[in-house]
PDB file of C-alpha atoms in Angstrom:
ATOM      1  CA  MET A  24     -27.532 -25.683 -21.070  1.00 49.00           C
ATOM      2  CA  LYS A  25     -24.916 -23.514 -22.771  1.00 51.00           C
ATOM      3  CA  SER A  26     -21.368 -24.708 -23.158  1.00 53.00           C
ATOM      4  CA  ILE A  27     -18.353 -22.755 -21.955  1.00 49.00           C
ATOM      5  CA  LYS A  28     -17.401 -22.059 -25.593  1.00 53.00           C
ATOM      6  CA  SER A  29     -20.735 -20.387 -26.288  1.00 55.00           C
ATOM      7  CA  ILE A  30     -20.532 -18.288 -23.092  1.00 52.00           C
ATOM      8  CA  HIS A  31     -16.858 -17.281 -23.494  1.00 52.00           C
ATOM      9  CA  PRO A  32     -17.542 -14.332 -25.864  1.00 55.00           C
ATOM     10  CA  LEU A  33     -20.098 -12.985 -23.386  1.00 52.00           C
ATOM     11  CA  LEU A  34     -17.611 -13.192 -20.534  1.00 52.00           C
ATOM     12  CA  THR A  35     -14.806 -11.434 -22.404  1.00 54.00           C
ATOM     13  CA  GLN A  36     -16.959  -8.776 -24.077  1.00 57.00           C
ATOM     14  CA  GLY A  37     -16.031  -5.335 -22.771  1.00 57.00           C
ATOM     15  CA  LEU A  38     -13.039  -6.557 -20.752  1.00 56.00           C
ATOM     16  CA  ILE A  39      -9.768  -4.674 -21.016  1.00 55.00           C
ATOM     17  CA  ILE A  40      -6.663  -6.818 -20.849  1.00 54.00           C
ATOM     18  CA  ASP A  41      -3.739  -4.942 -19.277  1.00 55.00           C
ATOM     19  CA  PRO A  42      -0.411  -6.357 -20.551  1.00 52.00           C
ATOM     20  CA  HIS A  43       1.357  -4.869 -17.504  1.00 54.00           C
ATOM     21  CA  PHE A  44      -0.954  -6.542 -14.980  1.00 54.00           C
ATOM     22  CA  CYS A  45       0.817  -8.360 -12.194  1.00 57.00           C
ATOM     23  CA  ILE A  46      -0.757 -10.276  -9.315  1.00 55.00           C
ATOM     24  CA  GLY A  47       1.465  -8.228  -6.986  1.00 55.00           C
ATOM     25  CA  ASN A  48      -0.330  -5.103  -8.198  1.00 69.00           C
ATOM     26  CA  LEU A  49      -3.635  -6.740  -7.296  1.00 73.00           C
ATOM     27  CA  GLU A  50      -2.391  -7.398  -3.777  1.00 75.00           C
ATOM     28  CA  SER A  51      -1.279  -3.766  -3.460  1.00 75.00           C
ATOM     29  CA  GLU A  52      -4.698  -2.644  -4.689  1.00 73.00           C
ATOM     30  CA  LEU A  53      -6.380  -4.818  -2.052  1.00 76.00           C
ATOM     31  CA  HIS A  54      -4.332  -3.113   0.678  1.00 71.00           C
ATOM     32  CA  ALA A  55      -5.060   0.347  -0.786  1.00 74.00           C
ATOM     33  CA  THR A  56      -8.775  -0.449  -0.956  1.00 72.00           C
ATOM     34  CA  PHE A  57      -8.699  -1.622   2.650  1.00 76.00           C
ATOM     35  CA  ALA A  58      -7.027   1.664   3.632  1.00 72.00           C
ATOM     36  CA  SER A  59      -9.563   3.758   1.742  1.00 77.00           C
ATOM     37  CA  SER A  60     -12.392   1.903   3.462  1.00 76.00           C
ATOM     38  CA  ARG A  61     -10.994   3.188   6.769  1.00 80.00           C
ATOM     39  CA  GLN A  62     -10.700   6.819   5.709  1.00 75.00           C
ATOM     40  CA  CYS A  63     -13.227   9.389   6.783  1.00 77.00           C
ATOM     41  CA  GLY A  64     -15.726   9.965   4.005  1.00 74.00           C
ATOM     42  CA  ASP A  65     -19.380  10.081   3.046  1.00 68.00           C
ATOM     43  CA  TYR A  66     -20.162   6.665   4.512  1.00 69.00           C
ATOM     44  CA  THR A  67     -17.542   6.293   7.227  1.00 73.00           C
ATOM     45  CA  VAL A  68     -16.841   8.039  10.495  1.00 75.00           C
ATOM     46  CA  TYR A  69     -13.414   8.447  12.004  1.00 76.00           C
ATOM     47  CA  VAL A  70     -12.753  10.050  15.386  1.00 81.00           C
ATOM     48  CA  ASP A  71      -9.395  11.758  15.067  1.00 84.00           C
ATOM     49  CA  ASN A  72      -6.782  11.431  17.819  1.00 87.00           C
ATOM     50  CA  PRO A  73      -4.623  14.599  17.732  1.00 91.00           C
ATOM     51  CA  ASP A  74      -2.071  13.163  20.193  1.00 92.00           C
ATOM     52  CA  LEU A  75      -1.376  10.131  17.996  1.00 91.00           C
ATOM     53  CA  ASN A  76      -1.263  12.328  14.887  1.00 89.00           C
ATOM     54  CA  GLU A  77       1.313  14.586  16.551  1.00 91.00           C
ATOM     55  CA  GLN A  78       3.410  11.553  17.531  1.00 90.00           C
ATOM     56  CA  LEU A  79       3.344  10.266  13.940  1.00 89.00           C
ATOM     57  CA  ASP A  80       4.154  13.737  12.580  1.00 87.00           C
ATOM     58  CA  ALA A  81       7.108  14.072  14.985  1.00 87.00           C
ATOM     59  CA  TYR A  82       8.388  10.582  14.162  1.00 85.00           C
ATOM     60  CA  CYS A  83       8.277  11.180  10.408  1.00 81.00           C
ATOM     61  CA  GLU A  84       9.799  14.669  10.463  1.00 80.00           C
ATOM     62  CA  PRO A  85      13.526  14.427   9.681  1.00 72.00           C
ATOM     63  CA  VAL A  86      15.877  16.573  11.733  1.00 71.00           C
ATOM     64  CA  SER A  87      18.197  17.061   8.759  1.00 74.00           C
ATOM     65  CA  PRO A  88      17.765  16.467   5.008  1.00 71.00           C
ATOM     66  CA  LYS A  89      20.113  13.466   5.077  1.00 77.00           C
ATOM     67  CA  GLU A  90      18.535  11.795   8.104  1.00 76.00           C
ATOM     68  CA  VAL A  91      17.072   8.390   7.335  1.00 76.00           C
ATOM     69  CA  ILE A  92      13.833   7.670   9.152  1.00 78.00           C
ATOM     70  CA  LYS A  93      13.510   4.054  10.197  1.00 80.00           C
ATOM     71  CA  PRO A  94      10.328   2.131   9.332  1.00 80.00           C
ATOM     72  CA  ILE A  95       7.549   2.165  11.869  1.00 79.00           C
ATOM     73  CA  VAL A  96       5.259  -0.706  12.778  1.00 81.00           C
ATOM     74  CA  ILE A  97       1.955  -0.025  14.507  1.00 84.00           C
ATOM     75  CA  THR A  98       0.628  -2.875  16.642  1.00 86.00           C
ATOM     76  CA  GLY A  99      -2.431  -3.392  18.811  1.00 88.00           C
ATOM     77  CA  LYS A 100      -5.473  -5.545  19.336  1.00 90.00           C
ATOM     78  CA  THR A 101      -7.943  -6.214  16.544  1.00 86.00           C
ATOM     79  CA  GLY A 102     -10.453  -3.413  16.172  1.00 85.00           C
ATOM     80  CA  ASN A 103      -8.464  -0.778  18.094  1.00 87.00           C
ATOM     81  CA  GLY A 104      -8.261   1.499  15.020  1.00 86.00           C
ATOM     82  CA  LYS A 105      -4.680   0.960  13.822  1.00 87.00           C
ATOM     83  CA  SER A 106      -5.690   0.889  10.151  1.00 86.00           C
ATOM     84  CA  SER A 107      -8.046   3.852  10.519  1.00 87.00           C
ATOM     85  CA  LEU A 108      -5.397   5.903  12.314  1.00 87.00           C
ATOM     86  CA  LEU A 109      -2.780   5.272   9.642  1.00 86.00           C
ATOM     87  CA  ALA A 110      -5.139   5.566   6.657  1.00 86.00           C
ATOM     88  CA  ASN A 111      -6.392   8.954   7.817  1.00 88.00           C
ATOM     89  CA  TRP A 112      -2.972  10.191   8.916  1.00 89.00           C
ATOM     90  CA  LEU A 113      -1.387   9.131   5.604  1.00 85.00           C
ATOM     91  CA  GLN A 114      -4.143  10.866   3.658  1.00 84.00           C
ATOM     92  CA  ARG A 115      -3.546  14.111   5.581  1.00 86.00           C
ATOM     93  CA  HIS A 116       0.238  13.706   5.463  1.00 81.00           C
ATOM     94  CA  ALA A 117       0.223  13.144   1.690  1.00 78.00           C
ATOM     95  CA  ALA A 118      -1.851  16.291   1.175  1.00 78.00           C
ATOM     96  CA  ASP A 119       0.419  18.337   3.484  1.00 77.00           C
ATOM     97  CA  THR A 120       3.667  17.150   1.904  1.00 71.00           C
ATOM     98  CA  LYS A 121       2.315  17.619  -1.628  1.00 68.00           C
ATOM     99  CA  GLU A 122       1.560  21.270  -0.798  1.00 65.00           C
ATOM    100  CA  ASN A 123       5.037  21.864   0.651  1.00 62.00           C
ATOM    101  CA  ARG A 124       7.157  19.783  -1.755  1.00 54.00           C
ATOM    102  CA  THR A 125       9.377  21.389  -4.385  1.00 48.00           C
ATOM    103  CA  CYS A 126       9.676  19.775  -7.798  1.00 42.00           C
ATOM    104  CA  LEU A 127      13.230  18.644  -6.973  1.00 40.00           C
ATOM    105  CA  GLU A 128      12.234  16.574  -3.948  1.00 51.00           C
ATOM    106  CA  ASN A 129      11.421  12.880  -4.282  1.00 53.00           C
ATOM    107  CA  GLU A 130       8.137  11.460  -3.095  1.00 66.00           C
ATOM    108  CA  GLU A 131       8.248   9.430   0.077  1.00 74.00           C
ATOM    109  CA  PHE A 132       8.041   5.683  -0.208  1.00 79.00           C
ATOM    110  CA  VAL A 133       5.118   4.315   1.784  1.00 80.00           C
ATOM    111  CA  PHE A 134       4.556   0.571   1.935  1.00 83.00           C
ATOM    112  CA  TRP A 135       0.993   0.050   3.137  1.00 81.00           C
ATOM    113  CA  HIS A 136       0.515  -3.473   4.486  1.00 82.00           C
ATOM    114  CA  VAL A 137      -2.340  -4.711   6.637  1.00 80.00           C
ATOM    115  CA  GLY A 138      -1.865  -8.232   7.943  1.00 80.00           C
ATOM    116  CA  GLY A 139      -5.088 -10.131   7.468  1.00 81.00           C
ATOM    117  CA  CYS A 140      -6.769  -7.899   4.876  1.00 81.00           C
ATOM    118  CA  SER A 141      -6.200 -10.587   2.223  1.00 82.00           C
ATOM    119  CA  ARG A 142      -5.152 -14.212   2.146  1.00 83.00           C
ATOM    120  CA  ASN A 143      -1.694 -13.378   0.783  1.00 82.00           C
ATOM    121  CA  SER A 144      -1.103 -10.675   3.392  1.00 84.00           C
ATOM    122  CA  THR A 145      -0.064 -13.287   5.947  1.00 84.00           C
ATOM    123  CA  TYR A 146       2.602 -14.920   3.747  1.00 85.00           C
ATOM    124  CA  VAL A 147       5.906 -13.348   4.731  1.00 84.00           C
ATOM    125  CA  GLY A 148       7.657 -14.260   1.479  1.00 84.00           C
ATOM    126  CA  ARG A 149       4.950 -12.750  -0.706  1.00 83.00           C
ATOM    127  CA  THR A 150       4.869  -9.627   1.434  1.00 85.00           C
ATOM    128  CA  LEU A 151       8.648  -9.275   1.074  1.00 86.00           C
ATOM    129  CA  ARG A 152       8.355  -9.726  -2.701  1.00 85.00           C
ATOM    130  CA  ARG A 153       5.650  -7.045  -2.855  1.00 84.00           C
ATOM    131  CA  LEU A 154       7.889  -4.746  -0.792  1.00 87.00           C
ATOM    132  CA  MET A 155      10.890  -5.414  -3.049  1.00 86.00           C
ATOM    133  CA  ASN A 156       8.812  -4.780  -6.186  1.00 85.00           C
ATOM    134  CA  GLY A 157       7.517  -1.532  -4.670  1.00 85.00           C
ATOM    135  CA  LEU A 158      11.045  -0.390  -3.821  1.00 87.00           C
ATOM    136  CA  LYS A 159      12.229  -1.322  -7.305  1.00 87.00           C
ATOM    137  CA  ARG A 160       9.427   0.679  -8.963  1.00 85.00           C
ATOM    138  CA  HIS A 161       9.668   3.700  -6.664  1.00 85.00           C
ATOM    139  CA  PHE A 162      13.441   4.095  -6.825  1.00 85.00           C
ATOM    140  CA  ASP A 163      13.784   2.837 -10.422  1.00 87.00           C
ATOM    141  CA  LEU A 164      16.156   0.032  -9.400  1.00 87.00           C
ATOM    142  CA  SER A 165      17.461  -2.305 -12.076  1.00 83.00           C
ATOM    143  CA  PRO A 166      17.872  -5.788 -10.578  1.00 77.00           C
ATOM    144  CA  ASP A 167      15.050  -8.135 -11.469  1.00 80.00           C
ATOM    145  CA  ILE A 168      13.118  -9.691  -8.628  1.00 77.00           C
ATOM    146  CA  ASP A 169      12.411 -13.385  -8.945  1.00 76.00           C
ATOM    147  CA  GLN A 170       8.653 -13.959  -8.983  1.00 73.00           C
ATOM    148  CA  SER A 171       8.631 -17.702  -8.301  1.00 73.00           C
ATOM    149  CA  ASP A 172       7.390 -18.929  -4.931  1.00 69.00           C
ATOM    150  CA  GLU A 173      10.080 -21.627  -4.859  1.00 72.00           C
ATOM    151  CA  LYS A 174      12.780 -19.003  -4.405  1.00 68.00           C
ATOM    152  CA  LEU A 175      11.036 -17.124  -1.630  1.00 62.00           C
ATOM    153  CA  PRO A 176      12.523 -17.327   1.879  1.00 56.00           C
TER     154      PRO A 176
END
């Protein structure tokens, strides 16, 4: 039987250590992966609902450039297609806005969160921290966000 010390070089061989890695990034990647698994592709089928797409388009279209659009929460029973609807709509919306955006406009901030797609997704404090870190990165905000669980609400 091999010892851990003799196996360690085999385990670390070929691994890339990212000095900027953060467990919050991993959680965001889990949510993004969940979303991509719901998008129409080679191995998935999605039946589009034009009425719901139009409602989302109308909700997210500002009336004036300074209008602030409030966050939206989509609810429904498990398996009703909430994640698929949003994943496919966001994919289309991102492509549409990228085509029509000038270089002076800022990208929209989208916080993709699916309750239940990971163990941490149901912890309100960790979700809030992930949201705050996302806002900080997107808008280049300067205050540091405490990463300790003890200081979470």
